[in-house]
PDB file of C-alpha atoms in Angstrom:
ATOM      1  CA  MET V   1      -7.028-137.660 169.541  1.00 51.00           C
ATOM      2  CA  GLU V   2      -3.875-135.588 169.582  1.00 51.00           C
ATOM      3  CA  LYS V   3      -3.492-132.438 171.578  1.00 54.00           C
ATOM      4  CA  ARG V   4      -2.307-129.304 169.869  1.00 54.00           C
ATOM      5  CA  GLY V   5      -0.718-126.375 171.522  1.00 51.00           C
ATOM      6  CA  ARG V   6      -1.762-122.773 171.284  1.00 56.00           C
ATOM      7  CA  GLY V   7      -2.511-121.493 167.756  1.00 54.00           C
ATOM      8  CA  GLY V   8      -3.016-125.000 166.356  1.00 53.00           C
ATOM      9  CA  ARG V   9       0.668-125.902 166.411  1.00 55.00           C
ATOM     10  CA  VAL V  10       2.004-129.271 167.371  1.00 52.00           C
ATOM     11  CA  PRO V  11       4.209-129.044 170.498  1.00 55.00           C
ATOM     12  CA  ALA V  12       7.929-129.286 169.898  1.00 54.00           C
ATOM     13  CA  HIS V  13       8.352-132.563 171.781  1.00 58.00           C
ATOM     14  CA  GLN V  14       5.872-134.330 169.427  1.00 56.00           C
ATOM     15  CA  PRO V  15       6.733-134.923 165.772  1.00 55.00           C
ATOM     16  CA  ALA V  16       4.297-133.527 163.200  1.00 55.00           C
ATOM     17  CA  PRO V  17       2.106-136.219 161.676  1.00 55.00           C
ATOM     18  CA  GLN V  18       2.904-136.922 158.009  1.00 56.00           C
ATOM     19  CA  SER V  19       0.337-138.472 155.756  1.00 53.00           C
ATOM     20  CA  SER V  20       1.922-140.910 153.367  1.00 56.00           C
ATOM     21  CA  ALA V  21      -0.730-140.299 150.670  1.00 60.00           C
ATOM     22  CA  THR V  22       0.309-136.719 149.780  1.00 60.00           C
ATOM     23  CA  PRO V  23       3.936-135.816 149.155  1.00 63.00           C
ATOM     24  CA  ARG V  24       5.354-132.872 151.101  1.00 65.00           C
ATOM     25  CA  ARG V  25       5.589-129.727 148.971  1.00 66.00           C
ATOM     26  CA  ASP V  26       8.286-127.147 149.406  1.00 68.00           C
ATOM     27  CA  ARG V  27       7.258-123.708 150.523  1.00 65.00           C
ATOM     28  CA  ARG V  28       6.977-121.200 147.676  1.00 64.00           C
ATOM     29  CA  PRO V  29       9.575-118.476 147.965  1.00 61.00           C
ATOM     30  CA  SER V  30       8.384-115.052 148.975  1.00 64.00           C
ATOM     31  CA  MET V  31       8.950-112.187 146.556  1.00 58.00           C
ATOM     32  CA  PHE V  32      10.264-110.140 149.483  1.00 64.00           C
ATOM     33  CA  GLU V  33      13.247-112.393 150.013  1.00 64.00           C
ATOM     34  CA  LYS V  34      16.320-111.219 148.115  1.00 63.00           C
ATOM     35  CA  GLU V  35      17.412-114.613 146.871  1.00 64.00           C
ATOM     36  CA  SER V  36      14.013-115.739 145.666  1.00 68.00           C
ATOM     37  CA  TYR V  37      12.978-112.640 143.743  1.00 65.00           C
ATOM     38  CA  ALA V  38      15.084-113.571 140.717  1.00 68.00           C
ATOM     39  CA  GLN V  39      13.701-117.127 140.845  1.00 70.00           C
ATOM     40  CA  ILE V  40      10.111-115.860 140.854  1.00 68.00           C
ATOM     41  CA  LEU V  41      10.822-113.591 137.888  1.00 64.00           C
ATOM     42  CA  ARG V  42      12.359-116.498 135.968  1.00 68.00           C
ATOM     43  CA  GLU V  43       9.308-118.654 136.637  1.00 68.00           C
ATOM     44  CA  ARG V  44       6.892-115.968 135.526  1.00 65.00           C
ATOM     45  CA  LEU V  45       8.850-115.053 132.413  1.00 61.00           C
ATOM     46  CA  ARG V  46       9.511-118.653 131.348  1.00 61.00           C
ATOM     47  CA  ASP V  47       6.084-118.966 129.715  1.00 54.00           C
ATOM     48  CA  SER V  48       6.035-115.490 128.221  1.00 52.00           C
ATOM     49  CA  LEU V  49       9.312-115.630 126.309  1.00 48.00           C
ATOM     50  CA  HIS V  50       9.125-116.487 122.644  1.00 50.00           C
ATOM     51  CA  GLU V  51      11.927-116.934 120.168  1.00 51.00           C
ATOM     52  CA  VAL V  52      11.716-115.261 116.776  1.00 47.00           C
ATOM     53  CA  GLN V  53      12.611-117.784 114.131  1.00 49.00           C
ATOM     54  CA  TYR V  54      12.776-115.557 111.059  1.00 46.00           C
ATOM     55  CA  VAL V  55      12.651-111.822 110.368  1.00 47.00           C
ATOM     56  CA  GLU V  56      12.099-110.769 106.765  1.00 51.00           C
ATOM     57  CA  PRO V  57      14.785-108.326 105.621  1.00 50.00           C
ATOM     58  CA  PRO V  58      13.648-104.918 104.306  1.00 51.00           C
ATOM     59  CA  LEU V  59      13.126-104.601 100.599  1.00 54.00           C
ATOM     60  CA  ASP V  60      15.516-101.733 100.114  1.00 55.00           C
ATOM     61  CA  GLU V  61      17.415 -99.133 102.076  1.00 56.00           C
ATOM     62  CA  SER V  62      14.559 -96.613 102.149  1.00 54.00           C
ATOM     63  CA  THR V  63      12.294 -98.941 104.136  1.00 52.00           C
ATOM     64  CA  ALA V  64      15.108 -99.671 106.578  1.00 53.00           C
ATOM     65  CA  ASP V  65      15.441 -95.935 107.227  1.00 57.00           C
ATOM     66  CA  LEU V  66      11.701 -95.691 107.939  1.00 54.00           C
ATOM     67  CA  GLY V  67      12.107 -98.126 110.828  1.00 57.00           C
ATOM     68  CA  LYS V  68      14.899 -96.040 112.321  1.00 60.00           C
ATOM     69  CA  GLU V  69      12.833 -92.865 112.039  1.00 58.00           C
ATOM     70  CA  TRP V  70       9.845 -94.595 113.591  1.00 56.00           C
ATOM     71  CA  LYS V  71      11.875 -95.847 116.537  1.00 60.00           C
ATOM     72  CA  SER V  72      13.491 -92.480 117.120  1.00 61.00           C
ATOM     73  CA  ALA V  73      10.046 -90.804 117.075  1.00 56.00           C
ATOM     74  CA  LEU V  74       8.908 -93.168 119.792  1.00 56.00           C
ATOM     75  CA  ALA V  75      11.955 -92.619 121.979  1.00 61.00           C
ATOM     76  CA  ARG V  76      11.021 -90.529 124.972  1.00 63.00           C
ATOM     77  CA  LEU V  77      13.233 -87.781 126.213  1.00 63.00           C
ATOM     78  CA  LYS V  78      13.948 -87.961 129.914  1.00 67.00           C
ATOM     79  CA  PHE V  79      14.632 -84.717 131.691  1.00 66.00           C
ATOM     80  CA  ALA V  80      16.117 -84.261 135.101  1.00 73.00           C
ATOM     81  CA  ASN V  81      13.874 -82.699 137.727  1.00 75.00           C
ATOM     82  CA  THR V  82      14.557 -78.958 138.061  1.00 74.00           C
ATOM     83  CA  TYR V  83      12.796 -78.556 141.416  1.00 78.00           C
ATOM     84  CA  ARG V  84      11.526 -75.219 140.172  1.00 79.00           C
ATOM     85  CA  MET V  85       8.339 -74.165 141.912  1.00 82.00           C
ATOM     86  CA  GLU V  86       7.796 -70.853 140.128  1.00 84.00           C
ATOM     87  CA  PRO V  87       8.005 -69.719 136.480  1.00 86.00           C
ATOM     88  CA  PRO V  88      10.992 -67.744 135.254  1.00 86.00           C
ATOM     89  CA  LYS V  89       8.571 -65.228 133.726  1.00 89.00           C
ATOM     90  CA  LYS V  90       5.146 -64.740 135.275  1.00 90.00           C
ATOM     91  CA  PHE V  91       2.074 -64.517 133.013  1.00 92.00           C
ATOM     92  CA  GLN V  92       1.232 -60.870 132.451  1.00 92.00           C
ATOM     93  CA  ALA V  93      -2.472 -60.586 131.810  1.00 92.00           C
ATOM     94  CA  HIS V  94      -2.518 -56.944 130.709  1.00 94.00           C
ATOM     95  CA  SER V  95      -0.141 -57.425 127.765  1.00 94.00           C
ATOM     96  CA  VAL V  96      -1.981 -60.553 126.598  1.00 95.00           C
ATOM     97  CA  GLU V  97      -5.342 -58.824 126.943  1.00 95.00           C
ATOM     98  CA  THR V  98      -4.317 -55.955 124.638  1.00 95.00           C
ATOM     99  CA  LYS V  99      -3.112 -58.448 121.988  1.00 95.00           C
ATOM    100  CA  VAL V 100      -6.296 -60.527 122.200  1.00 95.00           C
ATOM    101  CA  GLN V 101      -8.439 -57.401 122.040  1.00 95.00           C
ATOM    102  CA  ARG V 102      -6.597 -56.288 118.910  1.00 95.00           C
ATOM    103  CA  ILE V 103      -7.071 -59.711 117.258  1.00 95.00           C
ATOM    104  CA  LEU V 104     -10.815 -59.605 117.891  1.00 94.00           C
ATOM    105  CA  LYS V 105     -11.092 -56.043 116.608  1.00 94.00           C
ATOM    106  CA  ASP V 106      -9.058 -56.675 113.440  1.00 94.00           C
ATOM    107  CA  ASN V 107     -10.768 -59.937 112.481  1.00 92.00           C
ATOM    108  CA  LEU V 108     -14.344 -58.972 113.312  1.00 92.00           C
ATOM    109  CA  LYS V 109     -14.645 -55.295 112.359  1.00 87.00           C
ATOM    110  CA  ASP V 110     -16.801 -55.743 109.202  1.00 86.00           C
ATOM    111  CA  VAL V 111     -18.322 -59.167 109.899  1.00 89.00           C
ATOM    112  CA  LYS V 112     -22.113 -59.650 110.219  1.00 88.00           C
ATOM    113  CA  TYR V 113     -23.564 -62.495 112.262  1.00 88.00           C
ATOM    114  CA  ASP V 114     -23.963 -65.759 110.354  1.00 86.00           C
ATOM    115  CA  ASP V 115     -24.116 -68.994 112.360  1.00 82.00           C
ATOM    116  CA  LYS V 116     -22.561 -71.112 109.542  1.00 85.00           C
ATOM    117  CA  VAL V 117     -19.588 -68.789 109.193  1.00 88.00           C
ATOM    118  CA  PHE V 118     -19.182 -68.219 112.926  1.00 89.00           C
ATOM    119  CA  SER V 119     -18.709 -71.881 113.785  1.00 87.00           C
ATOM    120  CA  ARG V 120     -15.585 -71.963 111.605  1.00 90.00           C
ATOM    121  CA  LEU V 121     -14.569 -68.428 112.573  1.00 92.00           C
ATOM    122  CA  SER V 122     -14.540 -69.196 116.302  1.00 91.00           C
ATOM    123  CA  LEU V 123     -12.052 -72.032 115.728  1.00 92.00           C
ATOM    124  CA  GLU V 124      -9.861 -69.791 113.557  1.00 93.00           C
ATOM    125  CA  LEU V 125      -9.894 -67.033 116.186  1.00 94.00           C
ATOM    126  CA  ALA V 126      -9.002 -69.508 118.953  1.00 94.00           C
ATOM    127  CA  ASP V 127      -6.047 -70.835 116.895  1.00 94.00           C
ATOM    128  CA  CYS V 128      -4.884 -67.288 116.134  1.00 95.00           C
ATOM    129  CA  ILE V 129      -5.113 -66.244 119.787  1.00 95.00           C
ATOM    130  CA  MET V 130      -3.296 -69.412 120.920  1.00 95.00           C
ATOM    131  CA  SER V 131      -0.395 -68.753 118.514  1.00 95.00           C
ATOM    132  CA  VAL V 132      -0.100 -65.110 119.648  1.00 95.00           C
ATOM    133  CA  VAL V 133      -0.130 -66.119 123.326  1.00 95.00           C
ATOM    134  CA  LYS V 134       2.609 -68.726 122.686  1.00 94.00           C
ATOM    135  CA  GLU V 135       4.784 -66.035 121.072  1.00 94.00           C
ATOM    136  CA  PHE V 136       5.096 -64.359 124.476  1.00 94.00           C
ATOM    137  CA  GLY V 137       7.273 -67.298 125.509  1.00 92.00           C
ATOM    138  CA  TYR V 138       5.829 -68.117 128.901  1.00 91.00           C
ATOM    139  CA  GLN V 139       7.531 -71.343 130.002  1.00 88.00           C
ATOM    140  CA  ARG V 140       5.729 -74.142 131.840  1.00 88.00           C
ATOM    141  CA  TYR V 141       2.289 -72.659 131.209  1.00 92.00           C
ATOM    142  CA  LYS V 142      -0.595 -74.486 129.617  1.00 93.00           C
ATOM    143  CA  PHE V 143      -3.090 -72.319 127.813  1.00 94.00           C
ATOM    144  CA  ILE V 144      -6.796 -72.801 127.225  1.00 94.00           C
ATOM    145  CA  VAL V 145      -8.465 -70.476 124.701  1.00 95.00           C
ATOM    146  CA  LYS V 146     -12.228 -70.249 124.521  1.00 94.00           C
ATOM    147  CA  VAL V 147     -13.990 -68.046 121.932  1.00 94.00           C
ATOM    148  CA  LEU V 148     -17.726 -67.426 122.220  1.00 92.00           C
ATOM    149  CA  LEU V 149     -19.675 -65.667 119.456  1.00 91.00           C
ATOM    150  CA  ILE V 150     -23.163 -64.791 120.669  1.00 91.00           C
ATOM    151  CA  GLN V 151     -25.942 -63.354 118.556  1.00 90.00           C
ATOM    152  CA  LYS V 152     -27.785 -60.386 120.092  1.00 89.00           C
ATOM    153  CA  THR V 153     -31.510 -61.149 120.226  1.00 89.00           C
ATOM    154  CA  GLY V 154     -32.384 -59.491 123.524  1.00 86.00           C
ATOM    155  CA  GLN V 155     -31.419 -62.499 125.659  1.00 86.00           C
ATOM    156  CA  ALA V 156     -29.131 -62.690 128.664  1.00 85.00           C
ATOM    157  CA  ILE V 157     -26.186 -65.077 128.864  1.00 85.00           C
ATOM    158  CA  ASN V 158     -24.072 -66.274 131.754  1.00 87.00           C
ATOM    159  CA  VAL V 159     -20.678 -67.856 131.135  1.00 83.00           C
ATOM    160  CA  ALA V 160     -19.031 -69.760 133.982  1.00 85.00           C
ATOM    161  CA  SER V 161     -15.747 -71.597 134.208  1.00 81.00           C
ATOM    162  CA  GLN V 162     -14.433 -73.623 137.105  1.00 83.00           C
ATOM    163  CA  TRP V 163     -10.815 -74.716 137.639  1.00 79.00           C
ATOM    164  CA  ILE V 164      -8.471 -75.933 140.273  1.00 84.00           C
ATOM    165  CA  TRP V 165      -6.540 -72.724 140.635  1.00 85.00           C
ATOM    166  CA  ASP V 166      -3.164 -71.688 142.009  1.00 86.00           C
ATOM    167  CA  VAL V 167      -3.695 -68.064 142.961  1.00 87.00           C
ATOM    168  CA  ALA V 168       0.031 -67.288 142.936  1.00 88.00           C
ATOM    169  CA  TRP V 169       0.801 -68.313 139.323  1.00 90.00           C
ATOM    170  CA  ASP V 170      -2.370 -69.044 137.367  1.00 92.00           C
ATOM    171  CA  SER V 171      -4.210 -66.267 135.620  1.00 92.00           C
ATOM    172  CA  TRP V 172      -6.824 -65.558 132.981  1.00 93.00           C
ATOM    173  CA  VAL V 173      -7.751 -62.879 130.431  1.00 94.00           C
ATOM    174  CA  ALA V 174     -11.103 -61.882 128.987  1.00 94.00           C
ATOM    175  CA  ALA V 175     -11.471 -59.736 125.875  1.00 95.00           C
ATOM    176  CA  LYS V 176     -14.776 -58.583 124.364  1.00 94.00           C
ATOM    177  CA  HIS V 177     -15.741 -57.200 120.976  1.00 93.00           C
ATOM    178  CA  GLU V 178     -19.318 -55.979 120.543  1.00 91.00           C
ATOM    179  CA  THR V 179     -21.227 -55.014 117.404  1.00 90.00           C
ATOM    180  CA  GLU V 180     -24.949 -54.380 116.699  1.00 89.00           C
ATOM    181  CA  THR V 181     -25.674 -58.025 115.863  1.00 90.00           C
ATOM    182  CA  TYR V 182     -23.316 -60.096 118.062  1.00 92.00           C
ATOM    183  CA  VAL V 183     -20.864 -60.167 120.950  1.00 92.00           C
ATOM    184  CA  ALA V 184     -17.502 -61.900 120.687  1.00 93.00           C
ATOM    185  CA  LEU V 185     -15.932 -63.031 123.960  1.00 94.00           C
ATOM    186  CA  ALA V 186     -12.442 -64.530 124.121  1.00 95.00           C
ATOM    187  CA  LEU V 187     -11.181 -66.166 127.299  1.00 95.00           C
ATOM    188  CA  VAL V 188      -7.548 -67.180 127.772  1.00 95.00           C
ATOM    189  CA  PHE V 189      -6.618 -69.278 130.799  1.00 95.00           C
ATOM    190  CA  ALA V 190      -2.953 -69.620 131.738  1.00 94.00           C
ATOM    191  CA  LEU V 191      -2.254 -72.555 134.061  1.00 92.00           C
ATOM    192  CA  TYR V 192       1.225 -73.013 135.472  1.00 90.00           C
ATOM    193  CA  CYS V 193       2.532 -76.591 135.484  1.00 86.00           C
ATOM    194  CA  GLU V 194       5.379 -77.389 137.864  1.00 74.00           C
TER     195      GLU V 194
END
C-alpha cells in the first residue's frame, strides 16, 4: 500500500502511478484564463453554426423594401445615460386636476347611469384624460389613469391604491363629478422614471 501525503497528494519524491488501461486526458481549459476563453467559445459554437445553402430572392422590389422596413422597425435606439436624477419640469397636480375636472364635467353633464354605456364610457374618459395629461409635456413620467363610475344606491365604497412611491417626484390627482344617479371618480398617478 502506498503512502500519500497530506490532502491525498503523492509526495514529490515518488512518481504518480499511471494506469496503462486509461489514457491520460488533458485538463480542460478554464473559461477564466485569457488564452482559453476563445477556444471554449469556438468549441461551443462549432455545433451551433449552420450554413445557409440557398436564399430565395424577393419577388419584386416592393417585397424587398418590406424587409428593410421590418429590420429598421426592430432596430433599437441606444441612448447615452444622462445621469439626471430629477425631472426638468415637476408634475403640477393643481393644473392637471382642473383639466381632469373639466373633462369629467363636460363629458358627463347630461348622462344618466347605464351600466352598458358606462363600461365603454370609462375607457373613453381614461383615454381622453391620458391624452390631455400627455399634452402638458412632463418628461420621464409614466402616467396611470383610473376612471371609476359608481351607481348611487345607498352603498358605501372604499377605493385604495398602493404604490412604491418617491415622495420627492411622484404625485397623483383625484377629480370627482357627482350627479343624482352616479359618482365619477378619475385618478391620475404620475410616476417619475429616472
